[in-house]
Coordinates of C-alpha atoms (C1' of nucleotides) in Angstrom, one line a residue:
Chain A
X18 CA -7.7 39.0 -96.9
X19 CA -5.2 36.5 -98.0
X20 CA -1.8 36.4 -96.3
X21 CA -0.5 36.6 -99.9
X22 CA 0.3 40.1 -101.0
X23 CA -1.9 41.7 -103.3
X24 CA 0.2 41.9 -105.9
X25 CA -0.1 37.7 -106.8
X26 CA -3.4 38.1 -107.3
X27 CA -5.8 38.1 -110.4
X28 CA -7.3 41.1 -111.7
X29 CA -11.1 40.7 -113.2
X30 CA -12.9 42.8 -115.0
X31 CA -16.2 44.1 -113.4
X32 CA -19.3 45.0 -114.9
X33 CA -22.6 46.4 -113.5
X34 CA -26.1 45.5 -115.1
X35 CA -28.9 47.4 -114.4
X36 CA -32.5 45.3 -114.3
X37 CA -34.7 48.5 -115.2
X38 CA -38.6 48.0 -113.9
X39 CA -41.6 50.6 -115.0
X40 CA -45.2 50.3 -115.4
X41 CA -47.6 51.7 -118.0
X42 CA -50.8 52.3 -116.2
X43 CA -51.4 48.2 -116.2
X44 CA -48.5 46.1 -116.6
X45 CA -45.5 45.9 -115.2
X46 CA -42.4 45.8 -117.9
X47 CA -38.5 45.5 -117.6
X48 CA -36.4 48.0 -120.2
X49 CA -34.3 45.9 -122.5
X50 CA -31.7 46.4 -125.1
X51 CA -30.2 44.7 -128.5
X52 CA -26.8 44.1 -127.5
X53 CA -24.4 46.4 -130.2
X54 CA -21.2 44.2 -129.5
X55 CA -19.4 40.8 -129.5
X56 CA -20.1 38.4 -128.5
X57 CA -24.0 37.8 -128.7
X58 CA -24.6 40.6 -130.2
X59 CA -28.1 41.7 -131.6
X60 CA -29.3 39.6 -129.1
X61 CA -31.4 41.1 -126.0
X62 CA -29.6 42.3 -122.7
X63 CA -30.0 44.2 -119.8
X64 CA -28.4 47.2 -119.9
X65 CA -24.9 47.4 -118.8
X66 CA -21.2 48.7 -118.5
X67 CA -17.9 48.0 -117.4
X68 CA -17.0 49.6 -113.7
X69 CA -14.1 52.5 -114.4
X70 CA -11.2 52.9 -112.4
X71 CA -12.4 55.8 -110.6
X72 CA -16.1 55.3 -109.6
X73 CA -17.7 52.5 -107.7
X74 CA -20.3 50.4 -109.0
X75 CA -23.0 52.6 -107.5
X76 CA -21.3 55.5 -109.6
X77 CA -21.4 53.0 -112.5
X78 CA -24.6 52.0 -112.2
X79 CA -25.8 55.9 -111.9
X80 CA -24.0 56.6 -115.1
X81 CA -25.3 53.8 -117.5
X82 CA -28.5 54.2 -116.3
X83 CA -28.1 57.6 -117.4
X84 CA -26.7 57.1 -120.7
X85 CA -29.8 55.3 -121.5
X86 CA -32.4 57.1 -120.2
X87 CA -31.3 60.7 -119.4
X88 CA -32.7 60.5 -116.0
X89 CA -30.9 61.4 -112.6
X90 CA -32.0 60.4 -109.2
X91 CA -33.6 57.3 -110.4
X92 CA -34.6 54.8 -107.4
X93 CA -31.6 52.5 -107.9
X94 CA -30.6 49.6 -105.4
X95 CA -27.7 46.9 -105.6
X96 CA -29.5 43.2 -106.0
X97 CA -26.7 40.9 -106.3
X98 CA -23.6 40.1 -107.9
X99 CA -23.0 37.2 -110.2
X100 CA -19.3 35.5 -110.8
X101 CA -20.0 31.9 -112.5
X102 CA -16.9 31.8 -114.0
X103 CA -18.2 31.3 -117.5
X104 CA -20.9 33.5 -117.0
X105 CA -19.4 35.5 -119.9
X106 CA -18.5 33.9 -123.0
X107 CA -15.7 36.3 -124.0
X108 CA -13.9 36.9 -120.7
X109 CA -14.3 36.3 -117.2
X110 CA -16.4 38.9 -115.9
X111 CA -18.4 39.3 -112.4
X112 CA -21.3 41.5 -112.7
X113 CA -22.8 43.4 -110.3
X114 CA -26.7 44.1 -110.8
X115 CA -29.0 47.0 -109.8
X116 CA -32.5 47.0 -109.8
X117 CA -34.0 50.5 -110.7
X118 CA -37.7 51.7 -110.8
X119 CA -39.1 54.5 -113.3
X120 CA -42.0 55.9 -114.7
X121 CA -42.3 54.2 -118.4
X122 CA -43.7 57.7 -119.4
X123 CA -40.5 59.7 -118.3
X124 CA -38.6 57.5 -120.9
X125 CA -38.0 59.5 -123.7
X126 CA -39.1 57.3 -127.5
X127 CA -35.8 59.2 -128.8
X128 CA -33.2 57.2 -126.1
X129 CA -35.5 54.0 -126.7
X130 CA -34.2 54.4 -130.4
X131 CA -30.3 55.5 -130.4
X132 CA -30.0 52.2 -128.1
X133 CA -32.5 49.7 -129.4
X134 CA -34.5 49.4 -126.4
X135 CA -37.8 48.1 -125.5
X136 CA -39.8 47.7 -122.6
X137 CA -41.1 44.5 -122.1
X138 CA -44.4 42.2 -119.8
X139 CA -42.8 40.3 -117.4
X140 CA -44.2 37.0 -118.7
X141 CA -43.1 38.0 -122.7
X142 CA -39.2 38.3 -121.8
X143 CA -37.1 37.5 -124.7
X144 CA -34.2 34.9 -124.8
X145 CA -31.7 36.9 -122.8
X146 CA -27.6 36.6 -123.0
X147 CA -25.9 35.1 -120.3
X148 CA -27.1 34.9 -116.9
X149 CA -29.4 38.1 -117.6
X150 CA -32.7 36.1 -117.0
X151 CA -31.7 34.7 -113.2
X152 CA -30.7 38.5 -112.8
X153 CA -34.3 39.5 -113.7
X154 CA -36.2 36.8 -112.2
X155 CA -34.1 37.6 -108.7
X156 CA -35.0 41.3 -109.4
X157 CA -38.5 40.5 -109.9
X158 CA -38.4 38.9 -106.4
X159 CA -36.4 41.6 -105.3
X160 CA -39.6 43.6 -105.6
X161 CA -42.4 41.7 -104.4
X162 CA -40.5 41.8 -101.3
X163 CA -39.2 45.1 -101.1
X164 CA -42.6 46.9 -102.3
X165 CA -44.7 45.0 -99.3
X166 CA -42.1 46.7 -96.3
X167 CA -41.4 49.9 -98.3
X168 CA -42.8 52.6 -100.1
X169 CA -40.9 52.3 -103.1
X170 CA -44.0 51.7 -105.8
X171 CA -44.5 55.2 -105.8
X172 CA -41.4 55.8 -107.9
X173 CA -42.8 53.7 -110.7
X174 CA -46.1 56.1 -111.0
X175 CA -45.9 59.8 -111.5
X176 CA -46.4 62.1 -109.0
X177 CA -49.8 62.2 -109.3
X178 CA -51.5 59.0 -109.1
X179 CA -55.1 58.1 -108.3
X180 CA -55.6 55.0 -105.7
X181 CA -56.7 52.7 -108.6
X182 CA -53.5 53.3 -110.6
X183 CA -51.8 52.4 -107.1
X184 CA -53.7 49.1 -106.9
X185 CA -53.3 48.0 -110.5
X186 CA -49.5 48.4 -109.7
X187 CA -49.6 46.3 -106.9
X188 CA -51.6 43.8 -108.8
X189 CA -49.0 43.7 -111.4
X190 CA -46.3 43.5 -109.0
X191 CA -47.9 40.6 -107.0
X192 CA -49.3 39.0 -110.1
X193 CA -52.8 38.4 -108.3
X194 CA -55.7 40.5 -107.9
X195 CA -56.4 42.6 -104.5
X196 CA -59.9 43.9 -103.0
X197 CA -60.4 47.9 -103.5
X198 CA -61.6 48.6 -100.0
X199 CA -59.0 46.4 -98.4
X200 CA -56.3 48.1 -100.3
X201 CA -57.4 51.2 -99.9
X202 CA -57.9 51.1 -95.9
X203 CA -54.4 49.6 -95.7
X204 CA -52.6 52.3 -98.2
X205 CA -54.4 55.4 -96.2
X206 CA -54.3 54.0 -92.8
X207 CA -50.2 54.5 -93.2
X208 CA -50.7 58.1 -93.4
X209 CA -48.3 58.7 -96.4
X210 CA -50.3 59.6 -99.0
X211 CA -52.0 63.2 -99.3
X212 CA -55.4 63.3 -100.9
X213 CA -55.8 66.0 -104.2
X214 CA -58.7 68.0 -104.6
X215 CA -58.7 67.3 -108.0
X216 CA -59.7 64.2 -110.6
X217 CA -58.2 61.7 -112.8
X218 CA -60.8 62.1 -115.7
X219 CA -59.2 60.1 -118.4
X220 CA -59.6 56.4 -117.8
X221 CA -63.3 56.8 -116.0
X222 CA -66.4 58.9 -116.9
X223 CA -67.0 59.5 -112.7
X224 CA -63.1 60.4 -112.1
X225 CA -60.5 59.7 -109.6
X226 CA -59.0 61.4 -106.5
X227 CA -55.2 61.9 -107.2
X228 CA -52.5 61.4 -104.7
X229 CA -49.4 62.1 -103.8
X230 CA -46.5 60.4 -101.4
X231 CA -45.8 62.8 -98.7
X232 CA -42.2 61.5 -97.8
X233 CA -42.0 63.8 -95.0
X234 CA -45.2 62.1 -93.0
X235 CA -43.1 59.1 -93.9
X236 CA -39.8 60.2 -92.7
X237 CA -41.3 60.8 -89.4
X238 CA -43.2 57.6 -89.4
X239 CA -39.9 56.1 -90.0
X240 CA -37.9 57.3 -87.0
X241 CA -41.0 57.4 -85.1
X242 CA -41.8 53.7 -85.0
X243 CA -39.8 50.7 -86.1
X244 CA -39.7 50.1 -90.1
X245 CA -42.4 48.1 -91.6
X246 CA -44.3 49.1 -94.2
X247 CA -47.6 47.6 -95.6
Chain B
X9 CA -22.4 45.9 -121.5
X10 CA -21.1 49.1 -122.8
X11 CA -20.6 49.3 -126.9
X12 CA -16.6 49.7 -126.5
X13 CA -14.9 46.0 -126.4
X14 CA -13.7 44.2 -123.3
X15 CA -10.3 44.5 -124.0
X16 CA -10.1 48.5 -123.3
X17 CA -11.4 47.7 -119.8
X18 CA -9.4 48.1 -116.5
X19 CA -9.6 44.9 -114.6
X20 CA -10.0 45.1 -110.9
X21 CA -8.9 43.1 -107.8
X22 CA -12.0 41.0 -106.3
X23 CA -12.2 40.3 -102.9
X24 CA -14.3 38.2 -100.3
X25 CA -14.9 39.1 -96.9
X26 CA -16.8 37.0 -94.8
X27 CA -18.7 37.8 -91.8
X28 CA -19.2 35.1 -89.2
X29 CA -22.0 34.7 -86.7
X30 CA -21.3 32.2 -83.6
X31 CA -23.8 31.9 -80.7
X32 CA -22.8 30.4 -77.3
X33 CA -25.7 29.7 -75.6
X34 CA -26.4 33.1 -74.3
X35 CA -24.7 36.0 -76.8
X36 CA -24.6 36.2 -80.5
X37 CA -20.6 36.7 -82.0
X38 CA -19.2 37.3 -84.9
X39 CA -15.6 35.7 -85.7
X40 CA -12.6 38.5 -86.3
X41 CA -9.3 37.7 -87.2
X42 CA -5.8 39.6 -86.5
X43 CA -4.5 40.8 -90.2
X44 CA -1.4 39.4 -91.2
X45 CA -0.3 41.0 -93.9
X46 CA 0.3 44.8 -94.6
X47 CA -1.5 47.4 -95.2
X48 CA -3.1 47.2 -91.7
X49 CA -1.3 44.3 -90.4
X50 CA -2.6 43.7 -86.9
X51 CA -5.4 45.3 -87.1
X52 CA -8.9 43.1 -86.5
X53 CA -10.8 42.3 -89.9
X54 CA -13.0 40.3 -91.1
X55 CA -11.8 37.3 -92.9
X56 CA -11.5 37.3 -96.8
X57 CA -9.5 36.9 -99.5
X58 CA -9.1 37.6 -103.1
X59 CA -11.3 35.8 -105.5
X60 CA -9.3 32.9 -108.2
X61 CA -9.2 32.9 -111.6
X62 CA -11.2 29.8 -111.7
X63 CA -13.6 30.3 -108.9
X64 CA -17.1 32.1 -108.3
X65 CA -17.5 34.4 -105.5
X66 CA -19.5 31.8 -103.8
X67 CA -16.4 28.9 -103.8
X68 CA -14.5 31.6 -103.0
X69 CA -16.5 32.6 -100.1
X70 CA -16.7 28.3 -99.3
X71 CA -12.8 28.6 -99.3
X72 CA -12.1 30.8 -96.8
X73 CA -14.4 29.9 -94.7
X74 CA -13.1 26.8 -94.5
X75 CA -9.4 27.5 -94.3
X76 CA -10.6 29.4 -90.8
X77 CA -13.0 27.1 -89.4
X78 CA -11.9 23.6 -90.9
X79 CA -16.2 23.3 -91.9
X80 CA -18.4 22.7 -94.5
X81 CA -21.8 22.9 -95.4
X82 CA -21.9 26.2 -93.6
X83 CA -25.0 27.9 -93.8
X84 CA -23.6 30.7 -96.0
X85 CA -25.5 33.9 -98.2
X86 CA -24.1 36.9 -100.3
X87 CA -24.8 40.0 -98.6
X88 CA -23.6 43.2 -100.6
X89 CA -20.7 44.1 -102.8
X90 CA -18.7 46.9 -101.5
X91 CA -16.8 49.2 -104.4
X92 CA -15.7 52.2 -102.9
X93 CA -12.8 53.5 -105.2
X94 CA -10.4 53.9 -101.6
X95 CA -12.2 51.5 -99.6
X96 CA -8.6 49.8 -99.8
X97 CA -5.6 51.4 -98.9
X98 CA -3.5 49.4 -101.0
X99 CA -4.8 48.9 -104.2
X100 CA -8.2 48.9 -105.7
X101 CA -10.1 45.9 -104.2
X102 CA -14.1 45.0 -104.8
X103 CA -15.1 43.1 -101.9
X104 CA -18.4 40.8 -101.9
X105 CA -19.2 40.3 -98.5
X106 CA -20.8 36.9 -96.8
X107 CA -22.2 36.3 -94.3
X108 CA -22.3 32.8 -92.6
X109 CA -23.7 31.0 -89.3
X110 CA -22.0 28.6 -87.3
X111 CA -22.0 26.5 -84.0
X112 CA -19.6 28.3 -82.2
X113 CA -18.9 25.3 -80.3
X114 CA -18.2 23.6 -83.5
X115 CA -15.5 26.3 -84.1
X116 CA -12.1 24.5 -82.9
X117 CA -9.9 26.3 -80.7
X118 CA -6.4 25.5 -82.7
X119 CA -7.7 27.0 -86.2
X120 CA -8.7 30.0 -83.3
X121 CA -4.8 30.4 -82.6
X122 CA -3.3 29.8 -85.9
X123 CA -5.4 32.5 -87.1
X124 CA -5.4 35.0 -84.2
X125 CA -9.1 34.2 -84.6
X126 CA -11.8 35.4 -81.9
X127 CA -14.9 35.8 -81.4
X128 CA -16.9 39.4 -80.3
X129 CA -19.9 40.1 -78.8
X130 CA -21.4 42.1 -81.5
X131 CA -21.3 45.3 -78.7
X132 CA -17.4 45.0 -78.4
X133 CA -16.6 45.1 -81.5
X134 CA -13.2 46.8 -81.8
X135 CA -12.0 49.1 -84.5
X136 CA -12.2 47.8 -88.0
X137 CA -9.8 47.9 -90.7
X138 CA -11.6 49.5 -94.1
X139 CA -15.6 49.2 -94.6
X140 CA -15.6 46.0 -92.0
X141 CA -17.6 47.4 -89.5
X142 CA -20.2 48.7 -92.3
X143 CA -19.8 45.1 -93.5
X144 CA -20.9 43.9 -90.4
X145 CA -23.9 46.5 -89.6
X146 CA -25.2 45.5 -92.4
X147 CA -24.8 41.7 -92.2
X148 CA -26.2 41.9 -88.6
X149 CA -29.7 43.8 -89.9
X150 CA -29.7 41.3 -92.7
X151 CA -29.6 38.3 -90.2
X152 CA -33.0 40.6 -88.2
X153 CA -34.5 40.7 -91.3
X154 CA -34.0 37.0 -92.6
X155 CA -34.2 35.0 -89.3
X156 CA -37.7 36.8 -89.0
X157 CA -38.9 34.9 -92.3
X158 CA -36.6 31.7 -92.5
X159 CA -35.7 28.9 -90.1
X160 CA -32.0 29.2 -90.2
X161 CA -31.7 30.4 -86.5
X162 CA -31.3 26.5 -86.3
X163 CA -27.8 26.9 -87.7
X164 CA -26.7 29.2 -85.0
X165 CA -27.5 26.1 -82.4
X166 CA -26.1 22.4 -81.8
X167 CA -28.8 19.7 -83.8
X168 CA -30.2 19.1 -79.9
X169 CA -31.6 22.2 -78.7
X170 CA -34.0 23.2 -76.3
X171 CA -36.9 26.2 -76.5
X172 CA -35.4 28.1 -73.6
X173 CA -31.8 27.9 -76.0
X174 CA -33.9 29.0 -79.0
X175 CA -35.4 31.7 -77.4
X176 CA -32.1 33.0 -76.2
X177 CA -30.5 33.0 -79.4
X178 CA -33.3 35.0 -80.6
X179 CA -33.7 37.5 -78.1
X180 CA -30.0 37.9 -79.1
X181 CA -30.5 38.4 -82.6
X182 CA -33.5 40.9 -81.7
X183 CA -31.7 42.3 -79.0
X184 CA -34.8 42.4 -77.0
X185 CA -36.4 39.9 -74.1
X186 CA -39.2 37.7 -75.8
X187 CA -42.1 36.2 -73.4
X188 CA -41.6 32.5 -73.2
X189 CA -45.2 31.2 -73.5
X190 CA -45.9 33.4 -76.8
X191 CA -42.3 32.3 -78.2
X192 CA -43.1 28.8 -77.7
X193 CA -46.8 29.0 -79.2
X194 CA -45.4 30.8 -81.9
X195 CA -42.7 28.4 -83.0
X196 CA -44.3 24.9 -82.6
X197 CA -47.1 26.3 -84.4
X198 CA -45.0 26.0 -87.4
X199 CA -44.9 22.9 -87.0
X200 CA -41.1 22.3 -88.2
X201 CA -39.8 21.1 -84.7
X202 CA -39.4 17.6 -83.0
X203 CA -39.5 17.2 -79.4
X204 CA -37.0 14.3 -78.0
X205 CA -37.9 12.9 -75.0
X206 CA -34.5 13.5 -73.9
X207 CA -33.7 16.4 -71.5
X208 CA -31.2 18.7 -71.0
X209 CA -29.6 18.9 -67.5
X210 CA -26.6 20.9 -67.2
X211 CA -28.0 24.4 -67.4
X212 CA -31.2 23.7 -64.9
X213 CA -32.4 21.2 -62.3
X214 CA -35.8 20.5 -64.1
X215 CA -34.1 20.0 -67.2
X216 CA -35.6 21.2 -70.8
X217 CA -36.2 19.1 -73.3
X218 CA -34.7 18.8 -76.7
X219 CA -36.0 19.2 -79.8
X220 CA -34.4 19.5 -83.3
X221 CA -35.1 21.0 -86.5
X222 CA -37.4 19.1 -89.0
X223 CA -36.0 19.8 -92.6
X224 CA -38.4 17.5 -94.2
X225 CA -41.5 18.8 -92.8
X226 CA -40.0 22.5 -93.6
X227 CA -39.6 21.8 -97.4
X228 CA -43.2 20.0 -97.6
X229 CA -44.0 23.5 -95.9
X230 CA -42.5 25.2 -98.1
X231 CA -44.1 23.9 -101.2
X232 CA -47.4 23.8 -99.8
X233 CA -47.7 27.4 -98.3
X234 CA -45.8 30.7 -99.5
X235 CA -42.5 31.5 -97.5
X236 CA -43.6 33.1 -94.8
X237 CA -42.0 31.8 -91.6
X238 CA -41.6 33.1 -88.4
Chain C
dT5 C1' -80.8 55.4 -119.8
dC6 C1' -77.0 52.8 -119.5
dA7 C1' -72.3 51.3 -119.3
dA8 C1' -68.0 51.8 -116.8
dA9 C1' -65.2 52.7 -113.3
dA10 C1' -65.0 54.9 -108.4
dG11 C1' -66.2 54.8 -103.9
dT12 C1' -67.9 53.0 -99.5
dG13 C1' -68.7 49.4 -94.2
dT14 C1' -69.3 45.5 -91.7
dT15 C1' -68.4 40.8 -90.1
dC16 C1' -65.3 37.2 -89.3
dT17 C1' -61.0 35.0 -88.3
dA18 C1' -56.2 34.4 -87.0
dG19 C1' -52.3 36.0 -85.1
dA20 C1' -50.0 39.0 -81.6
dT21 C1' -49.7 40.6 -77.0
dA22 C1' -50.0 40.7 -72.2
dC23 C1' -49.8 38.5 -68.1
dA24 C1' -48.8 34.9 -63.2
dC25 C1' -48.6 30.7 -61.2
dC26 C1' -47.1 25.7 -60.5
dC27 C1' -43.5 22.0 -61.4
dA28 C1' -39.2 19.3 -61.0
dT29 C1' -34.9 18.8 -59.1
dG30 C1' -30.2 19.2 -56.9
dT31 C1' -28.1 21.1 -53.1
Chain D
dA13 C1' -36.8 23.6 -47.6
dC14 C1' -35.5 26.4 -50.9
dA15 C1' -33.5 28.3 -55.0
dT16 C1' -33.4 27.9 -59.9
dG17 C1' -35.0 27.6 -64.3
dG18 C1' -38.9 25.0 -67.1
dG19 C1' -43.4 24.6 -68.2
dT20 C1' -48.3 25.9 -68.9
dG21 C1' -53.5 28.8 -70.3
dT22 C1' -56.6 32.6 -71.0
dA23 C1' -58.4 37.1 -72.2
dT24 C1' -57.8 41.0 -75.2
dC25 C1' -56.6 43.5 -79.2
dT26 C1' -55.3 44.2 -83.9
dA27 C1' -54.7 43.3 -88.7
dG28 C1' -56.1 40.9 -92.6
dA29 C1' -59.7 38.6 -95.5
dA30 C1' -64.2 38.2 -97.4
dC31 C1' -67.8 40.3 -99.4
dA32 C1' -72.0 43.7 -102.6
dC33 C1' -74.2 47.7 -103.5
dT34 C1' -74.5 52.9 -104.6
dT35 C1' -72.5 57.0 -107.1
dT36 C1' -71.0 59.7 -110.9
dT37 C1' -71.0 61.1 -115.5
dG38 C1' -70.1 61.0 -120.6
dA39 C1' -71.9 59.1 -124.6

DNA sequence: TCAAAAGTGTTCTAGATACACCCATGT
DNA sequence: ACATGGGTGTATCTAGAACACTTTTGA
């Protein structure tokens, strides 16, 4: 701190935007919505809200996302936070972005309505306002590099998920194409996942083993041995 | 953004806090200050100060640290924003931590008394005012994490450096003893070093011999390969 | 019977780890 | 001559990459 007193100093108003990631089986897609106020609006955003005087931006972030898609205990972490001083055109505001992972299919068609939202391929993002494209882009990153260390795909899938639904995600995550047996030794030999008796029968005439994340073999693994992940 | 206008909004006080890594040849530091100014006064903090009106975080952050170290160009990255509602016991106060590396033998001793500055083995750090100690937990994992991937180690050490200096400042940041011929295999096979055929005499009778960091054939690195490093 | 996706093993290579002795020099 | 820190090479192990055929089953 400053040896000024506090009182000198500039209040700004802070926002939070939330970089919202799912996948629909095969692509990977970020949840967008038309802006409903001035300035810029009608034009596509990320999701967002001011921070209130009593909560802190985690809080915040908790809440909006939330208010748009009715889900609690969504996979949520801080990215970055963004202060060009023109970053807004109406005021000066410094944003403070999440990134958040969900199933698509959780999201209910109803909320996608009230608030004009739309999930949208990575490579067919709309013109975005202000700095909401570097915030996506940086997300995106975010993920490749969060997803090889930790197990953190998972909360994009259901709970149920055969290994081929797995690898497709990671292919759409790291935008390039990865060998079956390869993936699968790696992905089993971390001793996380617990193999169903029971088939996928809906996207293949032979079937597919379901899965599920066992996050207690994982929490041991975690304290057992140091922290990387795949 | 939320659909109600800006103007409704509570605007909140924006800080910087920056955390400050020094090496001296054999420990890894970080830079505390004695507060001046109440609440807290006396107490040892991290250095900050409260964003302007006309400045990003990141100028802010430039600011600072160069009102307490008299440097530019200091190698300098946003770590977290930190928005507990009573993180600070005056007022409401955001704080977007930095964290920065430095040449502690770059660091002048008469900014070191004007500011009550000094620096702390990170194991003696002494009580923290606020979140500053969570601050610097998490800016120490960070530096783990990044130095494993990216060359700035480098900016820890004086442009001359030998590999028995590098492999010290690492085992610091590690915190654990690394074997000299694997270290040394390791790093020149990235090919990003020069050696000098200079020595270094003071700290040994053989002498080691310098070598310095090679930006140029980093970048063409860089854009050849991916980014992994290290 | 055939089309479509699931499942399965082996070889090769590169990087990581473990480990011990000689060298140069100032005192 | 010896104490101190600098410098060097090899063997082993492990993880990742490359690669092609068989199995199941609904239509």
């Amino acid at each position: 701190m400053d040896i000024d007193s506090y009182k000198k100093h500039q209040k700004i108003l802070v926002a939070v935007d939330c970089i919202i990631f799912g996948f629909d089986g095969s692509e990977l897609k970020a949840l967008l919505i038309k802006r409903g106020f001035e300035p810029e609006k009608g034009r596509w955003s990320l999701m967002g809200g001011f921070i209130r005087e009593n909560e802190s931006a985690e809080k915040a972030a908790i809440r909006i996302l939330y208010k748009l898609t009715g889900m609690k205990d969504i996979y949520m972490e801080q990215l970055h936070s963004f202060s060009d001083v023109d970053r807004d055109t109406a005021d000066r505001v410094i944003s403070i972005a999440y990134f958040a992972l969900i199933n698509i299919k959780d999201y209910s068609e109803q909320l996608q309505l009230e608030h004009e939202a739309k999930w949208f391929h990575l490579s067919k993002i709309p013109p975005l306002i202000f700095d909401h494209k570097q915030m996506l882009k940086k997300a995106q990153k975010m993920l490749q590099e969060k997803v090889a260390t930790h197990p953190i795909g998972f909360e994009l899938l259901p709970e149920k998920f055969t290994l081929p639904q797995l690898q497709s995600l990671y292919e759409a995550i790291y935008e390039m194409p990865l060998d079956k047996r390869n993936f699968k030794r790696k992905i089993l030999s971390l001793n996380i996942l617990n193999k169903l008796n029971e088939k996928e029968k809906e996207s293949s005439r032979k079937g597919a083993f379901y899965y599920v994340f066992d996050e207690v073999k994982y929490e041991k693994l975690q304290s057992a041995n140091g922290v990387k992940w795949y």
